[in-house]
């Protein structure tokens, strides 16, 4: 079992910043990648940003240049620094972790989600 605990969501005005954190714990041998996804009302969940154990990053085009993902491997924690927020960034942000729980077998785990609301 892998547990993900997210924090850092909230309400912010357009142009503001927020920082999300997600800490992974439980029976993890190693983490392959962690990332953030979001889901706006009435829309499908979409990728925001991911980062591998080797610190390779990937961003949605809509957040490039505004969001930065980083991780602390020693703490099994991933961060998402969100700057220049826009109303369209509003949604529930979910942390994802792809980790090896048994040698040769990895699973995807999800956090409970944290609400981010950007007012215009």
Short mmCIF file of N, CA, C and O in Angstrom, two decimals:
data_model
loop_
_atom_site.label_atom_id
_atom_site.label_comp_id
_atom_site.label_asym_id
_atom_site.label_seq_id
_atom_site.Cartn_x
_atom_site.Cartn_y
_atom_site.Cartn_z
N UNK A 1 0.83 -1.19 0.00
CA UNK A 1 0.00 0.00 0.00
C UNK A 1 0.87 1.24 0.00
O UNK A 1 1.84 1.33 0.73
N UNK A 2 0.48 2.18 -0.85
CA UNK A 2 1.17 3.46 -0.94
C UNK A 2 0.18 4.54 -0.56
O UNK A 2 -0.93 4.59 -1.08
N UNK A 3 0.58 5.40 0.33
CA UNK A 3 -0.27 6.52 0.72
C UNK A 3 0.34 7.82 0.23
O UNK A 3 1.56 8.02 0.33
N UNK A 4 -0.51 8.68 -0.30
CA UNK A 4 -0.08 10.00 -0.77
C UNK A 4 -0.85 11.05 0.00
O UNK A 4 -2.09 11.01 0.04
N UNK A 5 -0.14 11.98 0.58
CA UNK A 5 -0.77 13.07 1.34
C UNK A 5 -0.42 14.38 0.66
O UNK A 5 0.75 14.75 0.57
N UNK A 6 -1.46 15.06 0.19
CA UNK A 6 -1.29 16.33 -0.53
C UNK A 6 -1.59 17.50 0.39
O UNK A 6 -2.39 17.39 1.32
N UNK A 7 -0.99 18.62 0.07
CA UNK A 7 -1.28 19.86 0.79
C UNK A 7 -0.95 21.04 -0.10
O UNK A 7 -0.24 20.89 -1.10
N UNK A 8 -1.49 22.20 0.27
CA UNK A 8 -1.10 23.43 -0.40
C UNK A 8 -2.14 24.05 -1.29
O UNK A 8 -1.92 25.13 -1.84
N UNK A 9 -3.27 23.41 -1.48
CA UNK A 9 -4.31 24.02 -2.31
C UNK A 9 -4.96 25.20 -1.61
O UNK A 9 -4.66 25.50 -0.45
N UNK A 10 -5.84 25.89 -2.33
CA UNK A 10 -6.53 27.02 -1.73
C UNK A 10 -7.11 27.95 -2.77
O UNK A 10 -7.20 27.61 -3.95
N UNK A 11 -7.48 29.13 -2.30
CA UNK A 11 -8.08 30.16 -3.14
C UNK A 11 -7.06 31.27 -3.36
O UNK A 11 -6.46 31.75 -2.39
N UNK A 12 -6.88 31.66 -4.60
CA UNK A 12 -5.92 32.71 -4.91
C UNK A 12 -6.46 33.55 -6.05
O UNK A 12 -7.24 33.06 -6.88
N UNK A 13 -6.07 34.80 -6.11
CA UNK A 13 -6.48 35.66 -7.21
C UNK A 13 -5.63 35.38 -8.45
O UNK A 13 -4.48 34.91 -8.34
N UNK A 14 -6.18 35.68 -9.60
CA UNK A 14 -5.44 35.53 -10.84
C UNK A 14 -4.12 36.29 -10.76
O UNK A 14 -4.07 37.41 -10.24
N UNK A 15 -3.07 35.64 -11.23
CA UNK A 15 -1.74 36.22 -11.15
C UNK A 15 -0.96 35.80 -9.92
O UNK A 15 0.24 36.05 -9.84
N UNK A 16 -1.65 35.18 -8.98
CA UNK A 16 -1.01 34.75 -7.75
C UNK A 16 -0.29 33.43 -7.88
O UNK A 16 -0.19 32.85 -8.97
N UNK A 17 0.20 32.95 -6.75
CA UNK A 17 0.98 31.72 -6.72
C UNK A 17 0.50 30.79 -5.61
O UNK A 17 -0.04 31.24 -4.60
N UNK A 18 0.71 29.51 -5.84
CA UNK A 18 0.46 28.48 -4.84
C UNK A 18 1.53 27.42 -5.00
O UNK A 18 2.06 27.22 -6.10
N UNK A 19 1.79 26.71 -3.93
CA UNK A 19 2.74 25.59 -3.98
C UNK A 19 2.07 24.37 -3.39
O UNK A 19 1.62 24.37 -2.24
N UNK A 20 2.00 23.33 -4.20
CA UNK A 20 1.43 22.07 -3.75
C UNK A 20 2.55 21.11 -3.35
O UNK A 20 3.63 21.12 -3.94
N UNK A 21 2.26 20.29 -2.34
CA UNK A 21 3.20 19.27 -1.90
C UNK A 21 2.49 17.93 -1.83
O UNK A 21 1.29 17.87 -1.57
N UNK A 22 3.24 16.87 -2.07
CA UNK A 22 2.67 15.53 -1.97
C UNK A 22 3.76 14.60 -1.46
O UNK A 22 4.82 14.45 -2.08
N UNK A 23 3.48 13.97 -0.33
CA UNK A 23 4.44 13.06 0.28
C UNK A 23 3.94 11.63 0.15
O UNK A 23 2.78 11.34 0.49
N UNK A 24 4.80 10.75 -0.31
CA UNK A 24 4.47 9.34 -0.46
C UNK A 24 5.05 8.54 0.70
O UNK A 24 6.18 8.79 1.14
N UNK A 25 4.26 7.58 1.17
CA UNK A 25 4.73 6.71 2.24
C UNK A 25 4.12 5.33 2.06
O UNK A 25 3.23 5.13 1.24
N UNK A 26 4.62 4.38 2.84
CA UNK A 26 4.10 3.03 2.75
C UNK A 26 5.13 2.07 2.20
O UNK A 26 6.33 2.32 2.25
N UNK A 27 4.64 1.00 1.63
CA UNK A 27 5.52 -0.08 1.16
C UNK A 27 6.02 0.22 -0.25
O UNK A 27 5.52 -0.32 -1.24
N UNK A 28 7.02 1.08 -0.31
CA UNK A 28 7.59 1.45 -1.61
C UNK A 28 9.05 1.07 -1.63
O UNK A 28 9.81 1.48 -0.76
N UNK A 29 9.44 0.30 -2.60
CA UNK A 29 10.85 -0.03 -2.75
C UNK A 29 11.58 1.12 -3.43
O UNK A 29 12.70 1.48 -3.04
N UNK A 30 10.93 1.69 -4.44
CA UNK A 30 11.51 2.83 -5.14
C UNK A 30 10.39 3.52 -5.91
O UNK A 30 9.38 2.91 -6.23
N UNK A 31 10.62 4.79 -6.19
CA UNK A 31 9.63 5.57 -6.95
C UNK A 31 10.18 5.84 -8.33
O UNK A 31 11.28 6.35 -8.49
N UNK A 32 9.39 5.48 -9.34
CA UNK A 32 9.80 5.71 -10.72
C UNK A 32 9.51 7.14 -11.16
O UNK A 32 10.34 7.80 -11.78
N UNK A 33 8.31 7.59 -10.83
CA UNK A 33 7.91 8.94 -11.23
C UNK A 33 6.79 9.42 -10.33
O UNK A 33 6.03 8.61 -9.77
N UNK A 34 6.70 10.71 -10.19
CA UNK A 34 5.59 11.33 -9.49
C UNK A 34 5.09 12.47 -10.34
O UNK A 34 5.81 13.00 -11.20
N UNK A 35 3.84 12.86 -10.10
CA UNK A 35 3.31 13.94 -10.92
C UNK A 35 2.01 14.49 -10.37
O UNK A 35 1.51 14.05 -9.33
N UNK A 36 1.52 15.47 -11.09
CA UNK A 36 0.28 16.14 -10.74
C UNK A 36 -0.67 16.11 -11.94
O UNK A 36 -0.25 16.35 -13.08
N UNK A 37 -1.91 15.83 -11.63
CA UNK A 37 -2.99 15.87 -12.61
C UNK A 37 -4.07 16.77 -12.04
O UNK A 37 -4.12 17.00 -10.82
N UNK A 38 -4.94 17.27 -12.88
CA UNK A 38 -6.03 18.10 -12.39
C UNK A 38 -7.32 17.78 -13.13
O UNK A 38 -7.30 17.30 -14.25
N UNK A 39 -8.40 18.08 -12.45
CA UNK A 39 -9.71 17.86 -13.04
C UNK A 39 -10.60 19.05 -12.75
O UNK A 39 -10.86 19.35 -11.58
N UNK A 40 -11.01 19.72 -13.79
CA UNK A 40 -11.94 20.83 -13.67
C UNK A 40 -13.36 20.29 -13.73
O UNK A 40 -13.60 19.21 -14.27
N UNK A 41 -14.32 21.03 -13.19
CA UNK A 41 -15.71 20.57 -13.21
C UNK A 41 -16.17 20.28 -14.63
O UNK A 41 -15.99 21.09 -15.54
N UNK A 42 -16.75 19.09 -14.82
CA UNK A 42 -17.27 18.71 -16.11
C UNK A 42 -16.24 18.30 -17.13
O UNK A 42 -16.57 18.04 -18.29
N UNK A 43 -14.99 18.22 -16.71
CA UNK A 43 -13.92 17.85 -17.64
C UNK A 43 -13.19 16.60 -17.16
O UNK A 43 -13.28 16.21 -16.00
N UNK A 44 -12.44 16.00 -18.08
CA UNK A 44 -11.65 14.82 -17.73
C UNK A 44 -10.38 15.24 -16.99
O UNK A 44 -9.90 16.36 -17.13
N UNK A 45 -9.87 14.31 -16.23
CA UNK A 45 -8.61 14.54 -15.54
C UNK A 45 -7.50 14.66 -16.59
O UNK A 45 -7.44 13.88 -17.53
N UNK A 46 -6.61 15.63 -16.40
CA UNK A 46 -5.54 15.86 -17.35
C UNK A 46 -4.20 15.99 -16.65
O UNK A 46 -4.13 16.39 -15.50
N UNK A 47 -3.16 15.65 -17.40
CA UNK A 47 -1.81 15.76 -16.86
C UNK A 47 -1.43 17.23 -16.72
O UNK A 47 -1.71 18.04 -17.60
N UNK A 48 -0.80 17.55 -15.60
CA UNK A 48 -0.24 18.88 -15.41
C UNK A 48 1.27 18.83 -15.56
O UNK A 48 1.85 19.55 -16.37
N UNK A 49 1.90 17.96 -14.77
CA UNK A 49 3.35 17.84 -14.83
C UNK A 49 3.78 16.54 -14.18
O UNK A 49 3.13 16.07 -13.24
N UNK A 50 4.86 15.97 -14.67
CA UNK A 50 5.43 14.78 -14.07
C UNK A 50 6.94 14.93 -13.98
O UNK A 50 7.55 15.72 -14.70
N UNK A 51 7.53 14.15 -13.06
CA UNK A 51 8.98 14.16 -12.90
C UNK A 51 9.43 12.75 -12.57
O UNK A 51 8.83 12.06 -11.74
N UNK A 52 10.48 12.29 -13.24
CA UNK A 52 10.99 10.95 -13.01
C UNK A 52 12.02 10.95 -11.89
O UNK A 52 12.44 12.00 -11.39
N UNK A 53 12.45 9.75 -11.52
CA UNK A 53 13.47 9.63 -10.49
C UNK A 53 14.78 10.29 -10.93
O UNK A 53 15.57 10.71 -10.09
N UNK A 54 14.96 10.38 -12.25
CA UNK A 54 16.15 11.05 -12.77
C UNK A 54 15.93 12.51 -13.04
O UNK A 54 16.75 13.15 -13.71
N UNK A 55 14.81 13.04 -12.55
CA UNK A 55 14.47 14.47 -12.66
C UNK A 55 14.13 14.92 -14.07
O UNK A 55 14.22 16.10 -14.37
N UNK A 56 13.73 14.00 -14.92
CA UNK A 56 13.21 14.40 -16.22
C UNK A 56 11.78 14.88 -16.02
O UNK A 56 10.99 14.21 -15.35
N UNK A 57 11.46 16.03 -16.59
CA UNK A 57 10.15 16.62 -16.38
C UNK A 57 9.35 16.68 -17.67
O UNK A 57 9.89 16.69 -18.77
N UNK A 58 8.05 16.75 -17.46
CA UNK A 58 7.12 16.88 -18.59
C UNK A 58 5.99 17.77 -18.11
O UNK A 58 5.51 17.62 -16.98
N UNK A 59 5.58 18.71 -18.96
CA UNK A 59 4.53 19.65 -18.60
C UNK A 59 3.44 19.69 -19.67
O UNK A 59 3.71 19.53 -20.86
N UNK A 60 2.24 19.97 -19.23
CA UNK A 60 1.18 20.29 -20.18
C UNK A 60 1.53 21.62 -20.82
O UNK A 60 2.10 22.51 -20.18
N UNK A 61 1.18 21.78 -22.09
CA UNK A 61 1.49 23.02 -22.79
C UNK A 61 0.89 24.23 -22.08
O UNK A 61 1.48 25.31 -22.07
N UNK A 62 -0.26 24.04 -21.48
CA UNK A 62 -0.97 25.16 -20.85
C UNK A 62 -0.28 25.71 -19.61
O UNK A 62 -0.60 26.81 -19.17
N UNK A 63 0.65 24.96 -19.04
CA UNK A 63 1.31 25.42 -17.81
C UNK A 63 2.80 25.68 -17.99
O UNK A 63 3.46 26.15 -17.06
N UNK A 64 3.33 25.38 -19.17
CA UNK A 64 4.76 25.58 -19.41
C UNK A 64 5.12 27.04 -19.18
O UNK A 64 4.44 27.95 -19.63
N UNK A 65 6.23 27.24 -18.46
CA UNK A 65 6.68 28.59 -18.16
C UNK A 65 6.04 29.20 -16.93
O UNK A 65 6.49 30.25 -16.45
N UNK A 66 5.00 28.57 -16.41
CA UNK A 66 4.33 29.10 -15.22
C UNK A 66 4.45 28.16 -14.02
O UNK A 66 4.54 28.61 -12.88
N UNK A 67 4.42 26.86 -14.28
CA UNK A 67 4.49 25.85 -13.22
C UNK A 67 5.85 25.17 -13.24
O UNK A 67 6.45 24.97 -14.31
N UNK A 68 6.31 24.80 -12.06
CA UNK A 68 7.57 24.06 -11.94
C UNK A 68 7.37 22.89 -11.01
O UNK A 68 6.92 23.06 -9.87
N UNK A 69 7.71 21.70 -11.50
CA UNK A 69 7.63 20.51 -10.66
C UNK A 69 9.02 20.15 -10.18
O UNK A 69 10.01 20.28 -10.92
N UNK A 70 9.10 19.70 -8.94
CA UNK A 70 10.39 19.28 -8.39
C UNK A 70 10.13 18.17 -7.38
O UNK A 70 8.98 17.92 -7.00
N UNK A 71 11.19 17.50 -6.97
CA UNK A 71 11.00 16.42 -6.01
C UNK A 71 12.20 16.32 -5.08
O UNK A 71 13.32 16.69 -5.44
N UNK A 72 11.91 15.81 -3.90
CA UNK A 72 12.94 15.52 -2.91
C UNK A 72 12.93 14.01 -2.75
O UNK A 72 12.05 13.46 -2.09
N UNK A 73 13.89 13.35 -3.37
CA UNK A 73 13.91 11.88 -3.37
C UNK A 73 14.07 11.33 -1.96
O UNK A 73 13.51 10.28 -1.63
N UNK A 74 14.82 12.02 -1.13
CA UNK A 74 15.05 11.53 0.24
C UNK A 74 13.76 11.53 1.05
O UNK A 74 13.58 10.70 1.95
N UNK A 75 12.85 12.44 0.71
CA UNK A 75 11.59 12.56 1.45
C UNK A 75 10.42 11.95 0.68
O UNK A 75 9.28 12.03 1.15
N UNK A 76 10.69 11.39 -0.50
CA UNK A 76 9.60 10.86 -1.35
C UNK A 76 8.49 11.90 -1.52
O UNK A 76 7.30 11.58 -1.43
N UNK A 77 8.89 13.11 -1.77
CA UNK A 77 7.94 14.22 -1.87
C UNK A 77 8.10 14.93 -3.20
O UNK A 77 9.22 15.14 -3.68
N UNK A 78 6.97 15.31 -3.77
CA UNK A 78 6.96 16.07 -5.02
C UNK A 78 6.27 17.40 -4.76
O UNK A 78 5.34 17.48 -3.95
N UNK A 79 6.75 18.43 -5.43
CA UNK A 79 6.21 19.77 -5.27
C UNK A 79 5.76 20.30 -6.63
O UNK A 79 6.32 19.95 -7.67
N UNK A 80 4.78 21.19 -6.57
CA UNK A 80 4.36 21.89 -7.78
C UNK A 80 4.24 23.37 -7.44
O UNK A 80 3.33 23.76 -6.70
N UNK A 81 5.17 24.14 -7.94
CA UNK A 81 5.13 25.59 -7.76
C UNK A 81 4.32 26.17 -8.91
O UNK A 81 4.69 25.99 -10.08
N UNK A 82 3.25 26.84 -8.57
CA UNK A 82 2.35 27.39 -9.59
C UNK A 82 2.36 28.91 -9.51
O UNK A 82 1.96 29.48 -8.49
N UNK A 83 2.86 29.53 -10.55
CA UNK A 83 2.92 30.99 -10.61
C UNK A 83 2.03 31.50 -11.73
O UNK A 83 1.61 30.74 -12.61
N UNK A 84 1.73 32.79 -11.68
CA UNK A 84 0.90 33.42 -12.72
C UNK A 84 -0.38 32.63 -12.96
O UNK A 84 -0.74 32.34 -14.10
N UNK A 85 -1.03 32.29 -11.88
CA UNK A 85 -2.22 31.44 -11.99
C UNK A 85 -3.34 32.15 -12.73
O UNK A 85 -3.51 33.37 -12.64
N UNK A 86 -4.10 31.34 -13.46
CA UNK A 86 -5.22 31.83 -14.25
C UNK A 86 -6.51 31.14 -13.79
O UNK A 86 -6.45 30.03 -13.25
N UNK A 87 -7.64 31.76 -14.02
CA UNK A 87 -8.91 31.10 -13.64
C UNK A 87 -9.06 29.71 -14.24
O UNK A 87 -9.63 28.82 -13.59
N UNK A 88 -8.52 29.50 -15.42
CA UNK A 88 -8.63 28.18 -16.05
C UNK A 88 -7.75 27.12 -15.38
O UNK A 88 -7.82 25.95 -15.74
N UNK A 89 -6.93 27.52 -14.43
CA UNK A 89 -6.16 26.55 -13.65
C UNK A 89 -6.99 25.96 -12.51
O UNK A 89 -6.53 25.04 -11.81
N UNK A 90 -8.17 26.48 -12.32
CA UNK A 90 -9.04 26.00 -11.25
C UNK A 90 -9.39 24.53 -11.44
O UNK A 90 -9.70 24.10 -12.56
N UNK A 91 -9.36 23.79 -10.34
CA UNK A 91 -9.72 22.39 -10.39
C UNK A 91 -9.23 21.65 -9.17
O UNK A 91 -8.61 22.24 -8.28
N UNK A 92 -9.48 20.37 -9.14
CA UNK A 92 -8.93 19.51 -8.09
C UNK A 92 -7.63 18.93 -8.62
O UNK A 92 -7.60 18.33 -9.70
N UNK A 93 -6.60 19.11 -7.87
CA UNK A 93 -5.26 18.64 -8.27
C UNK A 93 -4.96 17.34 -7.52
O UNK A 93 -5.05 17.30 -6.29
N UNK A 94 -4.59 16.34 -8.30
CA UNK A 94 -4.32 15.02 -7.74
C UNK A 94 -2.84 14.68 -7.91
O UNK A 94 -2.28 14.84 -8.99
N UNK A 95 -2.28 14.16 -6.85
CA UNK A 95 -0.91 13.67 -6.90
C UNK A 95 -0.91 12.22 -7.38
O UNK A 95 -1.79 11.44 -7.00
N UNK A 96 0.05 11.89 -8.20
CA UNK A 96 0.20 10.52 -8.69
C UNK A 96 1.61 10.03 -8.41
O UNK A 96 2.58 10.79 -8.53
N UNK A 97 1.71 8.78 -8.06
CA UNK A 97 3.02 8.16 -7.80
C UNK A 97 3.07 6.80 -8.48
O UNK A 97 2.15 5.99 -8.29
N UNK A 98 4.08 6.59 -9.29
CA UNK A 98 4.32 5.27 -9.87
C UNK A 98 5.52 4.69 -9.16
O UNK A 98 6.65 5.17 -9.33
N UNK A 99 5.27 3.70 -8.33
CA UNK A 99 6.33 3.16 -7.51
C UNK A 99 6.39 1.65 -7.53
O UNK A 99 5.38 0.97 -7.74
N UNK A 100 7.59 1.14 -7.29
CA UNK A 100 7.79 -0.31 -7.25
C UNK A 100 7.49 -0.79 -5.83
O UNK A 100 8.10 -0.33 -4.87
N UNK A 101 6.52 -1.67 -5.73
CA UNK A 101 6.14 -2.19 -4.41
C UNK A 101 6.68 -3.60 -4.18
O UNK A 101 6.82 -4.04 -3.04
N UNK A 102 6.95 -4.29 -5.26
CA UNK A 102 7.58 -5.61 -5.23
C UNK A 102 8.60 -5.58 -6.37
O UNK A 102 8.35 -4.94 -7.40
N UNK A 103 9.70 -6.25 -6.21
CA UNK A 103 10.72 -6.23 -7.26
C UNK A 103 10.10 -6.62 -8.60
O UNK A 103 9.49 -7.68 -8.73
N UNK A 104 10.21 -5.72 -9.55
CA UNK A 104 9.68 -5.96 -10.88
C UNK A 104 8.22 -5.61 -11.07
O UNK A 104 7.67 -5.80 -12.16
N UNK A 105 7.57 -5.09 -10.03
CA UNK A 105 6.15 -4.77 -10.14
C UNK A 105 5.90 -3.39 -9.56
O UNK A 105 6.16 -3.12 -8.39
N UNK A 106 5.38 -2.50 -10.45
CA UNK A 106 5.10 -1.14 -10.03
C UNK A 106 3.61 -0.86 -10.10
O UNK A 106 2.90 -1.45 -10.93
N UNK A 107 3.15 0.04 -9.26
CA UNK A 107 1.74 0.40 -9.24
C UNK A 107 1.60 1.92 -9.27
O UNK A 107 2.49 2.65 -8.84
N UNK A 108 0.45 2.35 -9.76
CA UNK A 108 0.09 3.77 -9.73
C UNK A 108 -0.79 4.02 -8.51
O UNK A 108 -1.75 3.29 -8.25
N UNK A 109 -0.48 5.06 -7.78
CA UNK A 109 -1.27 5.45 -6.63
C UNK A 109 -1.69 6.91 -6.79
O UNK A 109 -0.98 7.70 -7.43
N UNK A 110 -2.83 7.23 -6.18
CA UNK A 110 -3.38 8.59 -6.29
C UNK A 110 -3.67 9.17 -4.92
O UNK A 110 -4.07 8.45 -3.99
N UNK A 111 -3.47 10.47 -4.81
CA UNK A 111 -3.84 11.17 -3.60
C UNK A 111 -5.34 11.47 -3.61
O UNK A 111 -6.05 11.19 -4.58
N UNK A 112 -5.80 12.08 -2.52
CA UNK A 112 -7.22 12.35 -2.38
C UNK A 112 -7.65 13.61 -3.13
O UNK A 112 -8.84 13.84 -3.33
N UNK A 113 -6.68 14.39 -3.55
CA UNK A 113 -6.98 15.61 -4.30
C UNK A 113 -7.01 16.83 -3.40
O UNK A 113 -7.41 16.77 -2.24
N UNK A 114 -6.57 17.94 -3.97
CA UNK A 114 -6.60 19.21 -3.24
C UNK A 114 -7.17 20.27 -4.19
O UNK A 114 -6.80 20.34 -5.36
N UNK A 115 -8.08 21.07 -3.67
CA UNK A 115 -8.77 22.06 -4.50
C UNK A 115 -7.92 23.30 -4.70
O UNK A 115 -7.38 23.86 -3.73
N UNK A 116 -7.83 23.72 -5.95
CA UNK A 116 -7.19 24.98 -6.31
C UNK A 116 -8.24 25.82 -7.02
O UNK A 116 -8.83 25.40 -8.01
N UNK A 117 -8.48 27.01 -6.48
CA UNK A 117 -9.46 27.91 -7.07
C UNK A 117 -8.79 29.25 -7.35
O UNK A 117 -8.21 29.85 -6.44
N UNK A 118 -8.86 29.67 -8.61
CA UNK A 118 -8.26 30.94 -9.01
C UNK A 118 -9.38 31.89 -9.42
O UNK A 118 -10.13 31.61 -10.36
N UNK A 119 -9.49 32.98 -8.70
CA UNK A 119 -10.55 33.95 -8.99
C UNK A 119 -10.06 35.02 -9.95
O UNK A 119 -8.89 35.40 -9.92
N UNK A 120 -10.96 35.50 -10.76
CA UNK A 120 -10.58 36.51 -11.76
C UNK A 120 -10.70 37.92 -11.21
O UNK A 120 -11.22 38.14 -10.13
#
